[in-house]
CSV table of C-alpha atoms in Angstrom, one decimal:
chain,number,residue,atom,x,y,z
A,1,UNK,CA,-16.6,-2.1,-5.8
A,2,UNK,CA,-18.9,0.3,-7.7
A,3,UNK,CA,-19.6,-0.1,-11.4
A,4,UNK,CA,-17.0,0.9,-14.1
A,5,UNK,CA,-18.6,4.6,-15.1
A,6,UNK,CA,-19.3,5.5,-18.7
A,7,UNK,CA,-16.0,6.0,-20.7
A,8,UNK,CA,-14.9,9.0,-22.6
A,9,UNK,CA,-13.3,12.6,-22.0
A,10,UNK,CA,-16.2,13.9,-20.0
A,11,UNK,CA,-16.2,11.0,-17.9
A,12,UNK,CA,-12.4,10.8,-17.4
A,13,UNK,CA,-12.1,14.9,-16.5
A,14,UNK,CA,-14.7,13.9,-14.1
A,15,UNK,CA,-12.7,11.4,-12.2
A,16,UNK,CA,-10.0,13.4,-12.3
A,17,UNK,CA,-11.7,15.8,-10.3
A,18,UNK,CA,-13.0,13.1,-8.0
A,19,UNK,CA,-9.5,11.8,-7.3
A,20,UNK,CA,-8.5,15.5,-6.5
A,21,UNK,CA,-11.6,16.2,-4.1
A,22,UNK,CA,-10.1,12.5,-2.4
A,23,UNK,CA,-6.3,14.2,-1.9
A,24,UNK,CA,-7.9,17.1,-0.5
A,25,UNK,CA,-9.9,15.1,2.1
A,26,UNK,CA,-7.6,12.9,3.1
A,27,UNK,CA,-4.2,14.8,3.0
A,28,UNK,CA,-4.4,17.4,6.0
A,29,UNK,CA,-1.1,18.9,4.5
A,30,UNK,CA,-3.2,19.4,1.3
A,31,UNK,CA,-5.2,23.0,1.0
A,32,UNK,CA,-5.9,23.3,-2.8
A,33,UNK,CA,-6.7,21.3,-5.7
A,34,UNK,CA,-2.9,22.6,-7.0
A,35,UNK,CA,-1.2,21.3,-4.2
A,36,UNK,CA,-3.4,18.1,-4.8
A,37,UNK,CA,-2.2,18.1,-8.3
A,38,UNK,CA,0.9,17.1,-6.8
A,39,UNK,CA,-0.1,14.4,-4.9
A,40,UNK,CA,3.0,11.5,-5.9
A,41,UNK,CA,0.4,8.8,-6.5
A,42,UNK,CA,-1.9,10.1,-9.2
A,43,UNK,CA,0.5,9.8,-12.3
A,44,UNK,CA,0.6,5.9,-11.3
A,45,UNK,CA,-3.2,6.1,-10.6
A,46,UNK,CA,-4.1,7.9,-13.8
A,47,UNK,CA,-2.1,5.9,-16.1
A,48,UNK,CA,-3.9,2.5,-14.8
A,49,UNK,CA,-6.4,3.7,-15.9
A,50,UNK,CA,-5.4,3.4,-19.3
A,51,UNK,CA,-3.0,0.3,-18.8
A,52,UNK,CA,-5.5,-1.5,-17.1
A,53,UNK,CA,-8.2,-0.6,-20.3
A,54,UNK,CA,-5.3,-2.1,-22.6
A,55,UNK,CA,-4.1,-4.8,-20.3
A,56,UNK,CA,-7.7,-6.5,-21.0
A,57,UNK,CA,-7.7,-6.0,-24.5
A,58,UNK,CA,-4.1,-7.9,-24.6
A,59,UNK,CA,-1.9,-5.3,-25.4
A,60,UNK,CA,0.0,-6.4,-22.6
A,61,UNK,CA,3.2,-5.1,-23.9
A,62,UNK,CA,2.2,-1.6,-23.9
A,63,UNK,CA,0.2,-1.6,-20.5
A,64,UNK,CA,4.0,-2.6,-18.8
A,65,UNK,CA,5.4,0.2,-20.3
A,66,UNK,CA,2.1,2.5,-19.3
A,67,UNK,CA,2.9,1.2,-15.9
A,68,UNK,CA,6.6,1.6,-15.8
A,69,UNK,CA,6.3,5.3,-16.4
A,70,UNK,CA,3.7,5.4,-13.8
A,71,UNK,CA,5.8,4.2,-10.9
A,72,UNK,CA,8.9,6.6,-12.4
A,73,UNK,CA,6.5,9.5,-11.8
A,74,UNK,CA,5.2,8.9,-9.1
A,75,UNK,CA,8.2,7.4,-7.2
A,76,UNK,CA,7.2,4.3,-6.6
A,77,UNK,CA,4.0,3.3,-7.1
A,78,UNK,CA,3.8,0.1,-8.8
A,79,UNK,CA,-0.2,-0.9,-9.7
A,80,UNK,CA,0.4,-3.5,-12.3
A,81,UNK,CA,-2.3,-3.3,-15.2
A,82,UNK,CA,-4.2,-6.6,-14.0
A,83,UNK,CA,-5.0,-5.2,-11.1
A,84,UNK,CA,-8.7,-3.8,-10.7
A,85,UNK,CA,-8.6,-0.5,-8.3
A,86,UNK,CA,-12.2,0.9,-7.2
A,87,UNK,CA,-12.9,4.6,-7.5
A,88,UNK,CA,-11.6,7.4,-4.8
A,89,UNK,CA,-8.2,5.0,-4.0
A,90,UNK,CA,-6.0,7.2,-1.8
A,91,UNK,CA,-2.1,6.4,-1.3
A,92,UNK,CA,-0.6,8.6,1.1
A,93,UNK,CA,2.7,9.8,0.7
A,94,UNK,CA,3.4,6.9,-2.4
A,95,UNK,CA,6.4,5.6,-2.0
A,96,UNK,CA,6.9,1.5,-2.0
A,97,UNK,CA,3.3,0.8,-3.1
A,98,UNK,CA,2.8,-2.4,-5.1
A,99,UNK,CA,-0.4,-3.8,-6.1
A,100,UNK,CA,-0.3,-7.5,-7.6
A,101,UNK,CA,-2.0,-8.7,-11.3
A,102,UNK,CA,-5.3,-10.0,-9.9
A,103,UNK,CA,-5.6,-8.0,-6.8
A,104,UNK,CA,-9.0,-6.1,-6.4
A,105,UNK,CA,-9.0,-2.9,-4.7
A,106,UNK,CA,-12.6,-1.7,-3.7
A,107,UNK,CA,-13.6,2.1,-3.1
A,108,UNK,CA,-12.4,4.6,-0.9
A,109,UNK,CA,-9.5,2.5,0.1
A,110,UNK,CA,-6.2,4.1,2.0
A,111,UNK,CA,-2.9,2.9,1.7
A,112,UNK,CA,0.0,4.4,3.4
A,113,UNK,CA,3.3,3.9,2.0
A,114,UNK,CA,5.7,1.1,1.6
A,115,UNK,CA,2.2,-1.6,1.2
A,116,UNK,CA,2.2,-4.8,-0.3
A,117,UNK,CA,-0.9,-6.2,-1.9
A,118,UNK,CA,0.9,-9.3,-3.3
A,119,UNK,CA,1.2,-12.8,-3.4
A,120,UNK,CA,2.7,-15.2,-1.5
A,121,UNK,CA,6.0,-16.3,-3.8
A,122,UNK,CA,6.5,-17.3,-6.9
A,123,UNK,CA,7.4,-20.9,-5.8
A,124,UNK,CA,3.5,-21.4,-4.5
A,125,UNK,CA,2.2,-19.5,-7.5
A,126,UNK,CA,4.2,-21.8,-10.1
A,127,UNK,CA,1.9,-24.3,-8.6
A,128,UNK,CA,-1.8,-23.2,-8.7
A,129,UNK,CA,-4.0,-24.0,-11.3
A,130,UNK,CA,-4.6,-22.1,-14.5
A,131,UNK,CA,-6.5,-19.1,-13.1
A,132,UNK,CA,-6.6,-19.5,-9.5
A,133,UNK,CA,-6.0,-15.9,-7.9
A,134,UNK,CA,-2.7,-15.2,-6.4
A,135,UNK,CA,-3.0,-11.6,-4.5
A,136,UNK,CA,-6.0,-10.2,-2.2
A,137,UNK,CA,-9.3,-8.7,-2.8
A,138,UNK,CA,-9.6,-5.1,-0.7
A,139,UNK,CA,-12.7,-4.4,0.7
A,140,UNK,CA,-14.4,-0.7,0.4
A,141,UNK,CA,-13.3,1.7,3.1
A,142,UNK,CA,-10.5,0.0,4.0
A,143,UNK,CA,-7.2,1.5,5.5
A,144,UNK,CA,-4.1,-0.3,5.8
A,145,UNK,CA,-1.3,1.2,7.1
A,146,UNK,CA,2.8,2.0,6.6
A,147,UNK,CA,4.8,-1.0,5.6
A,148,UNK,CA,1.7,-3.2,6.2
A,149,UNK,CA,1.7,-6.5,3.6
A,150,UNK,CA,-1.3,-8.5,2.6
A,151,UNK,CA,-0.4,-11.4,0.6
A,152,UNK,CA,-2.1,-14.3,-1.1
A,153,UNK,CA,-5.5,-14.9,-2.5
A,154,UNK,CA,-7.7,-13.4,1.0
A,155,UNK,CA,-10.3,-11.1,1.4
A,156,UNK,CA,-9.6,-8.0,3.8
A,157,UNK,CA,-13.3,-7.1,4.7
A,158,UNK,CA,-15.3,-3.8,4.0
A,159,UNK,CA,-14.5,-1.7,6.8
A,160,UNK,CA,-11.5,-3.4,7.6
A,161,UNK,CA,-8.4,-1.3,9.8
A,162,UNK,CA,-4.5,-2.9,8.8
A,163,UNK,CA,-2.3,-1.4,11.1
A,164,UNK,CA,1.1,-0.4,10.2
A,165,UNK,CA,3.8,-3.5,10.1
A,166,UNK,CA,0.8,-6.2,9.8
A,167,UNK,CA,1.7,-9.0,8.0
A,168,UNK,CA,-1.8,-10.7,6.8
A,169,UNK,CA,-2.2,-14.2,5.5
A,170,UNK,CA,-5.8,-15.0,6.3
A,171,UNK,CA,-9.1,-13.5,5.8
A,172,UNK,CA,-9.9,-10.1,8.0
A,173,UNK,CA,-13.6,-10.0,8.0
A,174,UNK,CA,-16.0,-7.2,7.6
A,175,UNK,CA,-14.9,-4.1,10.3
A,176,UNK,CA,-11.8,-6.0,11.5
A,177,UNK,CA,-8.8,-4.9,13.0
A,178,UNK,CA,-4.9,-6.1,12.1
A,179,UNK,CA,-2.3,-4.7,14.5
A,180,UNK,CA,1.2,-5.9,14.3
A,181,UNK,CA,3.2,-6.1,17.9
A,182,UNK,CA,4.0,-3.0,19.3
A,183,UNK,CA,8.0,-2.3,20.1
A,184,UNK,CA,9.0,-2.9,23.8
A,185,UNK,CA,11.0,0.0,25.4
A,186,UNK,CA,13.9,-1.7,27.3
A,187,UNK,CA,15.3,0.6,30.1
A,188,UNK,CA,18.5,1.7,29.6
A,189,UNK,CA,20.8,-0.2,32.7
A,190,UNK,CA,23.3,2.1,34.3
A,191,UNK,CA,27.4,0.8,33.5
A,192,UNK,CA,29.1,-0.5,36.4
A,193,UNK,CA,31.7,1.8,37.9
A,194,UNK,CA,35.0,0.0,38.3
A,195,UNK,CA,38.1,1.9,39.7
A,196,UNK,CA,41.6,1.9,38.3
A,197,UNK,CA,44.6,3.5,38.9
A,198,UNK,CA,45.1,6.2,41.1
A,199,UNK,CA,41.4,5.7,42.3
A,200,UNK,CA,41.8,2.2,43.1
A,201,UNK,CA,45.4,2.6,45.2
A,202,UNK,CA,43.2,6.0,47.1
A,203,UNK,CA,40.2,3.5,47.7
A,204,UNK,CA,42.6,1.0,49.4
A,205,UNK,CA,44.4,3.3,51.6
A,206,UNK,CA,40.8,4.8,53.0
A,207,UNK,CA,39.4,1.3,53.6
């Protein structure tokens, strides 16, 4: 993950415009920065930002609430303030998103909708030391796809591919590939034929 950049409005306009140049690259659907205005995921993204600057300095109170409105707006996009989230993040489609306290999220990551970066259940979590991580650290350029769930304190490598439906529980090193199983097609069978009735009395008197 890069370096935090230098705070203040110039600096914040200027990622704004970074995370609109990101839709516009990454959406196909997407042809202007208006339409990438729109983009459901930014209003969550945004208002991190500021939750996760207020989160740290223990107004943890009002970074809930900053994050609350966030996944209102953006239906469904749940990034809680603890989380750290690298620069040009990319959710497609955000719906179902959530992103656990201590998970780190490098740059130029993709998620697709209805992905988990949590932890692995509050009844492991209730007994891990005082400041032992519970959720994943996200590599840079890493893509994980639809539905997909990473969970618990591993590392998903730089480079890293999480195909749709994956459930991870175990490091994915740098440049590795997830895929869940794929769906077998079952051939339909043909029903069995069985004569009644009139047919049955007409087979009887031709045999």
């Amino acid at each position: 993950m890069s370096a935090s950049p230098r705070r203040g409005p110039g600096a914040t306009a200027a990622r704004m415009r970074e995370d609109l140049r990101v839709v516009i690259e990454r959406d196909p659907a997407v042809r202007s920065r208006g339409e990438a205005l729109l983009a459901p995921h930014l209003p969550a993204l945004w208002l991190h930002r500021i939750a996760s600057g207020l989160y740290r300095r223990g107004h943890r109170v009002t970074a809930r609430v900053l994050s609350l409105v966030g996944r209102f707006l953006s239906g469904g996009v749940d990034i809680h303030p603890g989380a750290r989230v690298g620069r040009r993040l990319f959710i497609d489609h955000g719906a179902a998103v959530v992103i656990g306290e201590d998970a780190v999220i490098g740059d130029d990551v993709t998620l697709y909708h209805q992905v988990t970066i949590g932890a692995l259940g509050w009844w492991r979590d209730r007994r891990r030391r005082p400041g032992e991580r519970r959720h994943p650290t996200i590599g840079d350029r890493v893509v994980v796809g639809a539905n997909a769930s990473v969970l618990g304190p591993v590392r998903v490598g730089d480079d890293s591919l999480v195909g749709a439906h994956s459930l991870v529980t175990s490091d994915v090193p740098d440049g590795g590939r997830v895929w869940a199983p794929k769906s077998r097609i079952q051939q339909k069978e043909r029903p069995v034929v069985v004569p009644t009735g009139a047919e049955a009395t007409t087979e009887k008197r031709s045999a």
